[in-house]
PDB file of C-alpha atoms and ligand atoms in Angstrom:
ATOM      1  CA  UNK A 402     326.586  60.597  48.283  1.00  0.00           C
ATOM      2  CA  UNK A 403     325.345  61.827  44.852  1.00  0.00           C
ATOM      3  CA  UNK A 404     327.303  63.949  42.826  1.00  0.00           C
ATOM      4  CA  UNK A 405     325.555  67.086  41.070  1.00  0.00           C
ATOM      5  CA  UNK A 406     326.102  68.355  37.937  1.00  0.00           C
ATOM      6  CA  UNK A 407     323.107  69.788  36.384  1.00  0.00           C
ATOM      7  CA  UNK A 408     320.253  71.655  38.414  1.00  0.00           C
ATOM      8  CA  UNK A 409     316.886  72.798  36.280  1.00  0.00           C
ATOM      9  CA  UNK A 410     314.546  74.899  37.839  1.00  0.00           C
ATOM     10  CA  UNK A 411     310.816  76.229  37.119  1.00  0.00           C
ATOM     11  CA  UNK A 412     310.919  79.656  38.704  1.00  0.00           C
ATOM     12  CA  UNK A 413     307.172  79.905  39.516  1.00  0.00           C
ATOM     13  CA  UNK A 414     305.220  82.148  41.725  1.00  0.00           C
ATOM     14  CA  UNK A 415     306.561  85.698  40.381  1.00  0.00           C
ATOM     15  CA  UNK A 416     302.851  86.954  39.525  1.00  0.00           C
ATOM     16  CA  UNK A 417     301.482  85.588  42.603  1.00  0.00           C
ATOM     17  CA  UNK A 418     304.313  87.177  44.732  1.00  0.00           C
ATOM     18  CA  UNK A 419     303.401  90.750  43.179  1.00  0.00           C
ATOM     19  CA  UNK A 420     299.711  90.506  43.887  1.00  0.00           C
ATOM     20  CA  UNK A 421     300.428  88.901  47.179  1.00  0.00           C
ATOM     21  CA  UNK A 422     302.397  92.201  48.092  1.00  0.00           C
ATOM     22  CA  UNK A 423     299.538  94.385  46.898  1.00  0.00           C
ATOM     23  CA  UNK A 424     301.760  95.394  43.885  1.00  0.00           C
ATOM     24  CA  UNK A 425     301.745  94.261  40.361  1.00  0.00           C
ATOM     25  CA  UNK A 426     302.606  90.888  38.824  1.00  0.00           C
ATOM     26  CA  UNK A 427     305.376  92.723  37.051  1.00  0.00           C
ATOM     27  CA  UNK A 428     307.021  93.637  40.222  1.00  0.00           C
ATOM     28  CA  UNK A 429     306.967  90.031  41.165  1.00  0.00           C
ATOM     29  CA  UNK A 430     309.117  89.408  37.958  1.00  0.00           C
ATOM     30  CA  UNK A 431     311.428  92.050  38.882  1.00  0.00           C
ATOM     31  CA  UNK A 432     311.953  90.507  42.255  1.00  0.00           C
ATOM     32  CA  UNK A 433     312.497  87.221  40.832  1.00  0.00           C
ATOM     33  CA  UNK A 434     315.348  88.260  38.902  1.00  0.00           C
ATOM     34  CA  UNK A 435     317.043  89.008  42.241  1.00  0.00           C
ATOM     35  CA  UNK A 436     316.611  85.370  43.221  1.00  0.00           C
ATOM     36  CA  UNK A 437     317.992  84.159  39.770  1.00  0.00           C
ATOM     37  CA  UNK A 438     321.177  86.403  41.007  1.00  0.00           C
ATOM     38  CA  UNK A 439     321.393  84.640  44.341  1.00  0.00           C
ATOM     39  CA  UNK A 440     320.872  81.088  42.836  1.00  0.00           C
ATOM     40  CA  UNK A 441     323.686  81.753  40.178  1.00  0.00           C
ATOM     41  CA  UNK A 442     326.161  82.409  43.222  1.00  0.00           C
ATOM     42  CA  UNK A 443     325.018  79.580  45.216  1.00  0.00           C
ATOM     43  CA  UNK A 444     325.240  77.182  42.136  1.00  0.00           C
ATOM     44  CA  UNK A 445     328.791  78.415  41.547  1.00  0.00           C
ATOM     45  CA  UNK A 446     329.527  77.828  45.458  1.00  0.00           C
ATOM     46  CA  UNK A 447     328.503  74.417  45.142  1.00  0.00           C
ATOM     47  CA  UNK A 448     330.632  73.938  42.115  1.00  0.00           C
ATOM     48  CA  UNK A 449     327.615  72.708  39.686  1.00  0.00           C
ATOM     49  CA  UNK A 450     328.519  73.004  36.072  1.00  0.00           C
ATOM     50  CA  UNK A 451     324.931  73.480  34.600  1.00  0.00           C
ATOM     51  CA  UNK A 452     321.920  75.397  35.658  1.00  0.00           C
ATOM     52  CA  UNK A 453     318.705  75.658  33.524  1.00  0.00           C
ATOM     53  CA  UNK A 454     316.168  78.286  34.194  1.00  0.00           C
ATOM     54  CA  UNK A 455     312.881  78.247  32.863  1.00  0.00           C
ATOM     55  CA  UNK A 456     312.345  81.908  31.920  1.00  0.00           C
ATOM     56  CA  UNK A 457     309.441  81.986  29.191  1.00  0.00           C
ATOM     57  CA  UNK A 458     307.589  79.116  27.856  1.00  0.00           C
ATOM     58  CA  UNK A 459     305.870  78.609  24.345  1.00  0.00           C
ATOM     59  CA  UNK A 460     302.643  78.906  26.295  1.00  0.00           C
ATOM     60  CA  UNK A 461     303.545  82.143  28.017  1.00  0.00           C
ATOM     61  CA  UNK A 462     302.805  83.970  24.781  1.00  0.00           C
ATOM     62  CA  UNK A 463     299.015  83.662  25.976  1.00  0.00           C
ATOM     63  CA  UNK A 464     299.875  86.369  28.608  1.00  0.00           C
ATOM     64  CA  UNK A 465     298.796  89.949  28.485  1.00  0.00           C
ATOM     65  CA  UNK A 466     301.308  91.731  26.039  1.00  0.00           C
ATOM     66  CA  UNK A 467     302.120  94.343  28.863  1.00  0.00           C
ATOM     67  CA  UNK A 468     303.456  91.375  30.833  1.00  0.00           C
ATOM     68  CA  UNK A 469     305.365  89.741  28.011  1.00  0.00           C
ATOM     69  CA  UNK A 470     306.940  93.290  26.900  1.00  0.00           C
ATOM     70  CA  UNK A 471     307.893  93.714  30.634  1.00  0.00           C
ATOM     71  CA  UNK A 472     309.604  90.337  30.886  1.00  0.00           C
ATOM     72  CA  UNK A 473     311.799  90.832  27.692  1.00  0.00           C
ATOM     73  CA  UNK A 474     312.510  94.523  28.688  1.00  0.00           C
ATOM     74  CA  UNK A 475     313.873  92.756  31.867  1.00  0.00           C
ATOM     75  CA  UNK A 476     315.722  90.082  30.229  1.00  0.00           C
ATOM     76  CA  UNK A 477     317.317  92.894  27.866  1.00  0.00           C
ATOM     77  CA  UNK A 478     318.318  95.213  30.715  1.00  0.00           C
ATOM     78  CA  UNK A 479     319.611  92.307  32.523  1.00  0.00           C
ATOM     79  CA  UNK A 480     321.705  90.884  29.551  1.00  0.00           C
ATOM     80  CA  UNK A 481     323.091  94.482  28.666  1.00  0.00           C
ATOM     81  CA  UNK A 482     324.135  95.268  32.317  1.00  0.00           C
ATOM     82  CA  UNK A 483     325.482  91.632  33.434  1.00  0.00           C
ATOM     83  CA  UNK A 484     327.098  90.022  30.410  1.00  0.00           C
ATOM     84  CA  UNK A 485     330.385  91.455  30.931  1.00  0.00           C
ATOM     85  CA  UNK A 486     330.245  90.360  34.800  1.00  0.00           C
ATOM     86  CA  UNK A 487     328.854  86.931  33.884  1.00  0.00           C
ATOM     87  CA  UNK A 488     331.926  86.783  31.320  1.00  0.00           C
ATOM     88  CA  UNK A 489     334.442  87.772  34.236  1.00  0.00           C
ATOM     89  CA  UNK A 490     333.006  84.958  36.284  1.00  0.00           C
ATOM     90  CA  UNK A 491     333.582  82.455  33.600  1.00  0.00           C
ATOM     91  CA  UNK A 492     330.012  81.698  33.052  1.00  0.00           C
ATOM     92  CA  UNK A 493     328.657  80.624  29.554  1.00  0.00           C
ATOM     93  CA  UNK A 494     325.138  81.286  28.614  1.00  0.00           C
ATOM     94  CA  UNK A 495     323.202  79.240  26.222  1.00  0.00           C
ATOM     95  CA  UNK A 496     319.376  79.764  24.950  1.00  0.00           C
ATOM     96  CA  UNK A 497     317.411  76.759  24.919  1.00  0.00           C
ATOM     97  CA  UNK A 498     314.219  77.517  22.833  1.00  0.00           C
ATOM     98  CA  UNK A 499     313.664  78.927  19.570  1.00  0.00           C
ATOM     99  CA  UNK A 500     315.043  82.269  19.088  1.00  0.00           C
ATOM    100  CA  UNK A 501     311.827  84.034  17.544  1.00  0.00           C
ATOM    101  CA  UNK A 502     312.045  87.469  19.051  1.00  0.00           C
ATOM    102  CA  UNK A 503     312.257  90.938  18.002  1.00  0.00           C
ATOM    103  CA  UNK A 504     315.401  91.676  16.017  1.00  0.00           C
ATOM    104  CA  UNK A 505     316.888  93.372  18.983  1.00  0.00           C
ATOM    105  CA  UNK A 506     316.429  90.811  21.375  1.00  0.00           C
ATOM    106  CA  UNK A 507     317.542  87.967  18.976  1.00  0.00           C
ATOM    107  CA  UNK A 508     320.976  89.957  18.310  1.00  0.00           C
ATOM    108  CA  UNK A 509     321.503  90.306  22.075  1.00  0.00           C
ATOM    109  CA  UNK A 510     320.955  86.640  22.724  1.00  0.00           C
ATOM    110  CA  UNK A 511     323.181  85.741  19.842  1.00  0.00           C
ATOM    111  CA  UNK A 512     325.831  88.175  21.211  1.00  0.00           C
ATOM    112  CA  UNK A 513     325.706  87.132  24.670  1.00  0.00           C
ATOM    113  CA  UNK A 514     326.004  83.391  23.546  1.00  0.00           C
ATOM    114  CA  UNK A 515     329.021  84.196  21.316  1.00  0.00           C
ATOM    115  CA  UNK A 516     330.763  86.413  24.105  1.00  0.00           C
ATOM    116  CA  UNK A 517     330.657  83.812  26.617  1.00  0.00           C
ATOM    117  CA  UNK A 518     330.985  80.640  24.607  1.00  0.00           C
ATOM    118  CA  UNK A 519     334.529  79.752  25.713  1.00  0.00           C
ATOM    119  CA  UNK A 520     333.611  79.921  29.445  1.00  0.00           C
ATOM    120  CA  UNK A 521     333.767  76.777  31.551  1.00  0.00           C
ATOM    121  CA  UNK A 522     332.936  77.493  35.074  1.00  0.00           C
ATOM    122  CA  UNK A 523     329.212  77.327  34.883  1.00  0.00           C
ATOM    123  CA  UNK A 524     326.966  76.804  31.885  1.00  0.00           C
ATOM    124  CA  UNK A 525     323.464  78.684  32.160  1.00  0.00           C
ATOM    125  CA  UNK A 526     320.801  77.453  29.772  1.00  0.00           C
ATOM    126  CA  UNK A 527     318.069  80.189  29.627  1.00  0.00           C
ATOM    127  CA  UNK A 528     314.770  78.377  28.329  1.00  0.00           C
ATOM    128  CA  UNK A 529     313.299  80.879  26.249  1.00  0.00           C
ATOM    129  CA  UNK A 530     310.339  80.481  24.140  1.00  0.00           C
ATOM    130  CA  UNK A 531     310.928  76.854  25.099  1.00  0.00           C
ATOM    131  CA  UNK A 532     308.414  73.865  25.133  1.00  0.00           C
ATOM    132  CA  UNK A 533     309.490  70.411  25.387  1.00  0.00           C
ATOM    133  CA  UNK A 534     306.684  69.080  22.903  1.00  0.00           C
ATOM    134  CA  UNK A 535     308.036  71.343  20.269  1.00  0.00           C
ATOM    135  CA  UNK A 536     311.672  70.543  21.060  1.00  0.00           C
ATOM    136  CA  UNK A 537     311.150  66.861  20.604  1.00  0.00           C
ATOM    137  CA  UNK A 538     309.082  67.437  17.407  1.00  0.00           C
ATOM    138  CA  UNK A 539     312.126  69.357  16.148  1.00  0.00           C
ATOM    139  CA  UNK A 540     314.403  66.515  17.057  1.00  0.00           C
ATOM    140  CA  UNK A 541     312.149  63.756  15.182  1.00  0.00           C
ATOM    141  CA  UNK A 542     311.997  66.128  12.144  1.00  0.00           C
ATOM    142  CA  UNK A 543     315.695  66.492  12.105  1.00  0.00           C
ATOM    143  CA  UNK A 544     315.977  62.542  12.368  1.00  0.00           C
ATOM    144  CA  UNK A 545     313.840  62.105   9.400  1.00  0.00           C
ATOM    145  CA  UNK A 546     315.695  64.972   7.420  1.00  0.00           C
ATOM    146  CA  UNK A 547     319.027  63.299   8.208  1.00  0.00           C
ATOM    147  CA  UNK A 548     317.729  59.757   7.339  1.00  0.00           C
ATOM    148  CA  UNK A 549     318.638  58.708  10.954  1.00  0.00           C
ATOM    149  CA  UNK A 550     317.261  55.855  13.242  1.00  0.00           C
ATOM    150  CA  UNK A 551     314.899  57.459  15.780  1.00  0.00           C
ATOM    151  CA  UNK A 552     316.803  55.859  18.757  1.00  0.00           C
ATOM    152  CA  UNK A 553     317.664  57.175  22.065  1.00  0.00           C
ATOM    153  CA  UNK A 554     321.023  58.639  21.029  1.00  0.00           C
ATOM    154  CA  UNK A 555     319.700  60.459  18.153  1.00  0.00           C
ATOM    155  CA  UNK A 556     316.762  61.986  19.858  1.00  0.00           C
ATOM    156  CA  UNK A 557     318.901  63.245  22.490  1.00  0.00           C
ATOM    157  CA  UNK A 558     321.380  64.671  19.710  1.00  0.00           C
ATOM    158  CA  UNK A 559     318.732  66.694  18.117  1.00  0.00           C
ATOM    159  CA  UNK A 560     317.483  68.482  21.260  1.00  0.00           C
ATOM    160  CA  UNK A 561     318.494  72.107  22.211  1.00  0.00           C
ATOM    161  CA  UNK A 562     320.301  70.310  25.213  1.00  0.00           C
ATOM    162  CA  UNK A 563     322.663  68.306  23.038  1.00  0.00           C
ATOM    163  CA  UNK A 564     325.947  67.680  24.692  1.00  0.00           C
ATOM    164  CA  UNK A 565     324.371  68.740  28.189  1.00  0.00           C
ATOM    165  CA  UNK A 566     324.032  66.007  30.771  1.00  0.00           C
ATOM    166  CA  UNK A 567     320.496  65.479  31.966  1.00  0.00           C
ATOM    167  CA  UNK A 568     319.433  67.283  34.964  1.00  0.00           C
ATOM    168  CA  UNK A 569     320.136  65.352  38.268  1.00  0.00           C
ATOM    169  CA  UNK A 570     317.765  67.655  40.046  1.00  0.00           C
ATOM    170  CA  UNK A 571     314.688  69.484  38.959  1.00  0.00           C
ATOM    171  CA  UNK A 572     313.254  72.293  41.320  1.00  0.00           C
ATOM    172  CA  UNK A 573     309.869  73.824  40.891  1.00  0.00           C
ATOM    173  CA  UNK A 574     308.945  76.739  43.345  1.00  0.00           C
ATOM    174  CA  UNK A 575     305.451  78.283  43.850  1.00  0.00           C
ATOM    175  CA  UNK A 576     303.541  75.552  45.622  1.00  0.00           C
ATOM    176  CA  UNK A 577     302.506  73.832  42.189  1.00  0.00           C
ATOM    177  CA  UNK A 578     303.134  70.152  41.254  1.00  0.00           C
ATOM    178  CA  UNK A 579     303.331  70.102  37.609  1.00  0.00           C
ATOM    179  CA  UNK A 580     305.943  69.999  34.835  1.00  0.00           C
ATOM    180  CA  UNK A 581     304.686  72.619  32.435  1.00  0.00           C
ATOM    181  CA  UNK A 582     306.233  71.308  29.292  1.00  0.00           C
ATOM    182  CA  UNK A 583     309.722  71.498  30.398  1.00  0.00           C
ATOM    183  CA  UNK A 584     312.552  69.158  29.775  1.00  0.00           C
ATOM    184  CA  UNK A 585     310.001  66.284  29.478  1.00  0.00           C
ATOM    185  CA  UNK A 586     312.697  63.884  27.748  1.00  0.00           C
ATOM    186  CA  UNK A 587     315.852  64.955  29.768  1.00  0.00           C
ATOM    187  CA  UNK A 588     314.267  64.612  33.376  1.00  0.00           C
ATOM    188  CA  UNK A 589     313.271  60.862  32.858  1.00  0.00           C
ATOM    189  CA  UNK A 590     315.695  60.234  35.847  1.00  0.00           C
ATOM    190  CA  UNK A 591     316.084  63.429  37.681  1.00  0.00           C
ATOM    191  CA  UNK A 592     314.898  63.835  41.455  1.00  0.00           C
ATOM    192  CA  UNK A 593     312.236  66.194  41.637  1.00  0.00           C
ATOM    193  CA  UNK A 594     311.638  68.891  44.217  1.00  0.00           C
ATOM    194  CA  UNK A 595     308.450  70.823  44.772  1.00  0.00           C
ATOM    195  CA  UNK A 596     308.849  73.876  46.873  1.00  0.00           C
ATOM    196  CA  UNK A 597     306.190  75.641  48.612  1.00  0.00           C
ATOM    197  CA  UNK A 598     307.778  79.177  48.589  1.00  0.00           C
ATOM    198  CA  UNK A 599     307.136  81.569  45.790  1.00  0.00           C
ATOM    199  CA  UNK A 600     310.184  82.085  43.319  1.00  0.00           C
ATOM    200  CA  UNK A 601     311.053  85.704  44.846  1.00  0.00           C
ATOM    201  CA  UNK A 602     311.042  84.183  48.385  1.00  0.00           C
ATOM    202  CA  UNK A 603     313.225  81.381  47.556  1.00  0.00           C
ATOM    203  CA  UNK A 604     316.715  81.789  48.767  1.00  0.00           C
ATOM    204  CA  UNK A 605     320.361  80.363  49.309  1.00  0.00           C
ATOM    205  CA  UNK A 606     319.133  78.420  52.237  1.00  0.00           C
ATOM    206  CA  UNK A 607     316.217  76.722  50.660  1.00  0.00           C
ATOM    207  CA  UNK A 608     318.564  75.848  47.647  1.00  0.00           C
ATOM    208  CA  UNK A 609     321.088  74.243  49.904  1.00  0.00           C
ATOM    209  CA  UNK A 610     318.392  72.307  51.922  1.00  0.00           C
ATOM    210  CA  UNK A 611     317.387  70.791  48.710  1.00  0.00           C
ATOM    211  CA  UNK A 612     320.665  70.067  47.403  1.00  0.00           C
ATOM    212  CA  UNK A 613     321.474  68.462  50.725  1.00  0.00           C
ATOM    213  CA  UNK A 614     318.441  66.270  50.516  1.00  0.00           C
ATOM    214  CA  UNK A 615     319.304  65.459  46.961  1.00  0.00           C
ATOM    215  CA  UNK A 616     322.844  64.111  47.850  1.00  0.00           C
ATOM    216  CA  UNK A 617     321.276  61.684  50.242  1.00  0.00           C
ATOM    217  CA  UNK A 618     318.787  59.964  48.086  1.00  0.00           C
ATOM    218  CA  UNK A 619     319.612  56.560  46.905  1.00  0.00           C
ATOM    219  CA  UNK A 620     319.485  56.587  43.220  1.00  0.00           C
ATOM    220  CA  UNK A 621     319.011  53.466  41.445  1.00  0.00           C
ATOM    221  CA  UNK A 622     318.274  54.202  37.891  1.00  0.00           C
ATOM    222  CA  UNK A 623     315.888  51.227  37.825  1.00  0.00           C
ATOM    223  CA  UNK A 624     318.320  48.971  39.397  1.00  0.00           C
ATOM    224  CA  UNK A 625     318.118  47.697  42.981  1.00  0.00           C
TER     225      UNK A 625
HETATM  226  C1  LIG B2165     306.754  82.067  36.564  1.00  0.00           C
HETATM  227  O1  LIG B2165     306.040  82.840  37.388  1.00  0.00           O
HETATM  228  C2  LIG B2165     307.669  83.071  35.947  1.00  0.00           C
HETATM  229  C3  LIG B2165     308.034  83.523  34.742  1.00  0.00           C
HETATM  230  C4  LIG B2165     307.074  83.008  33.426  1.00  0.00           C
HETATM  231  C5  LIG B2165     309.164  84.197  34.179  1.00  0.00           C
HETATM  232  C6  LIG B2165     310.412  84.049  35.085  1.00  0.00           C
HETATM  233  C7  LIG B2165     311.072  85.290  34.961  1.00  0.00           C
HETATM  234  C8  LIG B2165     311.969  85.673  35.993  1.00  0.00           C
HETATM  235  C9  LIG B2165     312.245  84.761  37.204  1.00  0.00           C
HETATM  236  C10 LIG B2165     312.676  87.071  35.825  1.00  0.00           C
HETATM  237  C11 LIG B2165     313.355  87.099  34.671  1.00  0.00           C
HETATM  238  C12 LIG B2165     314.520  86.183  34.270  1.00  0.00           C
HETATM  239  C13 LIG B2165     315.595  86.665  33.652  1.00  0.00           C
HETATM  240  C14 LIG B2165     316.659  85.616  33.359  1.00  0.00           C
HETATM  241  C15 LIG B2165     315.582  87.885  32.998  1.00  0.00           C
HETATM  242  P1  LIG B2165     304.558  83.210  37.203  1.00  0.00           P
HETATM  243  O2  LIG B2165     304.438  84.666  36.711  1.00  0.00           O
HETATM  244  O3  LIG B2165     303.769  82.158  36.310  1.00  0.00           O
HETATM  245  O4  LIG B2165     303.822  83.094  38.655  1.00  0.00           O
HETATM  246  P2  LIG B2165     302.598  82.916  39.060  1.00  0.00           P
HETATM  247  O5  LIG B2165     302.262  81.268  38.879  1.00  0.00           O
HETATM  248  O6  LIG B2165     302.316  83.315  40.289  1.00  0.00           O
HETATM  249  O7  LIG B2165     301.435  83.521  38.147  1.00  0.00           O
END
């Protein structure tokens, strides 16, 4: 059976969930946050050490300002109300992506990372203003700047995910089969599961089912 250290998730379908329920897209995001909390609990129960959540991509800036503001207000409320609880649960929070947000959001993100830095039970990597192509470009530029060789080890070293093992498992909800500029280097050998359910409808049972299937896959990594 495969062990599992790192799960990465593209939490897709919030907006559609809102409109499907004759409500706003933003209500879908609010509901999606409840799924985030369920999945964190289930990840701990499964003794998984790393959980990477795609919360806001470099492309999501194209969305209406009202939706962007709602998402960042939701993030702010979440962090302000939950960070001490995450800390008690020994959860470490790391932001992956460029922290180019309004000052109060940036300070909150730095503080949340600092407050939880020593925790070892679960590391949550929250992808915010994250794009894989810009992450790779950043890594290559660091290599040039430091006059290093552009080999696999050095490219990985300068990614936002340095020292984090590559995801064993990538899940995308929302009945869409694309990668949307997410961890393109890191998922070279990840097992990918596309889930039909919209993110707010995704629950612990769906998560466990995927984990069970993953555990029984024969992973060869190019070998036979
Ligand atoms: C993609 O669904 C989802 C997002 C861009 C935002 C994800 C945010 C959350 C799950 C809630 C906030 C999380 C934190 C940690 C504060 P979509 O809006 O693209 O859905 P659609 O494909 O139906 O339009």
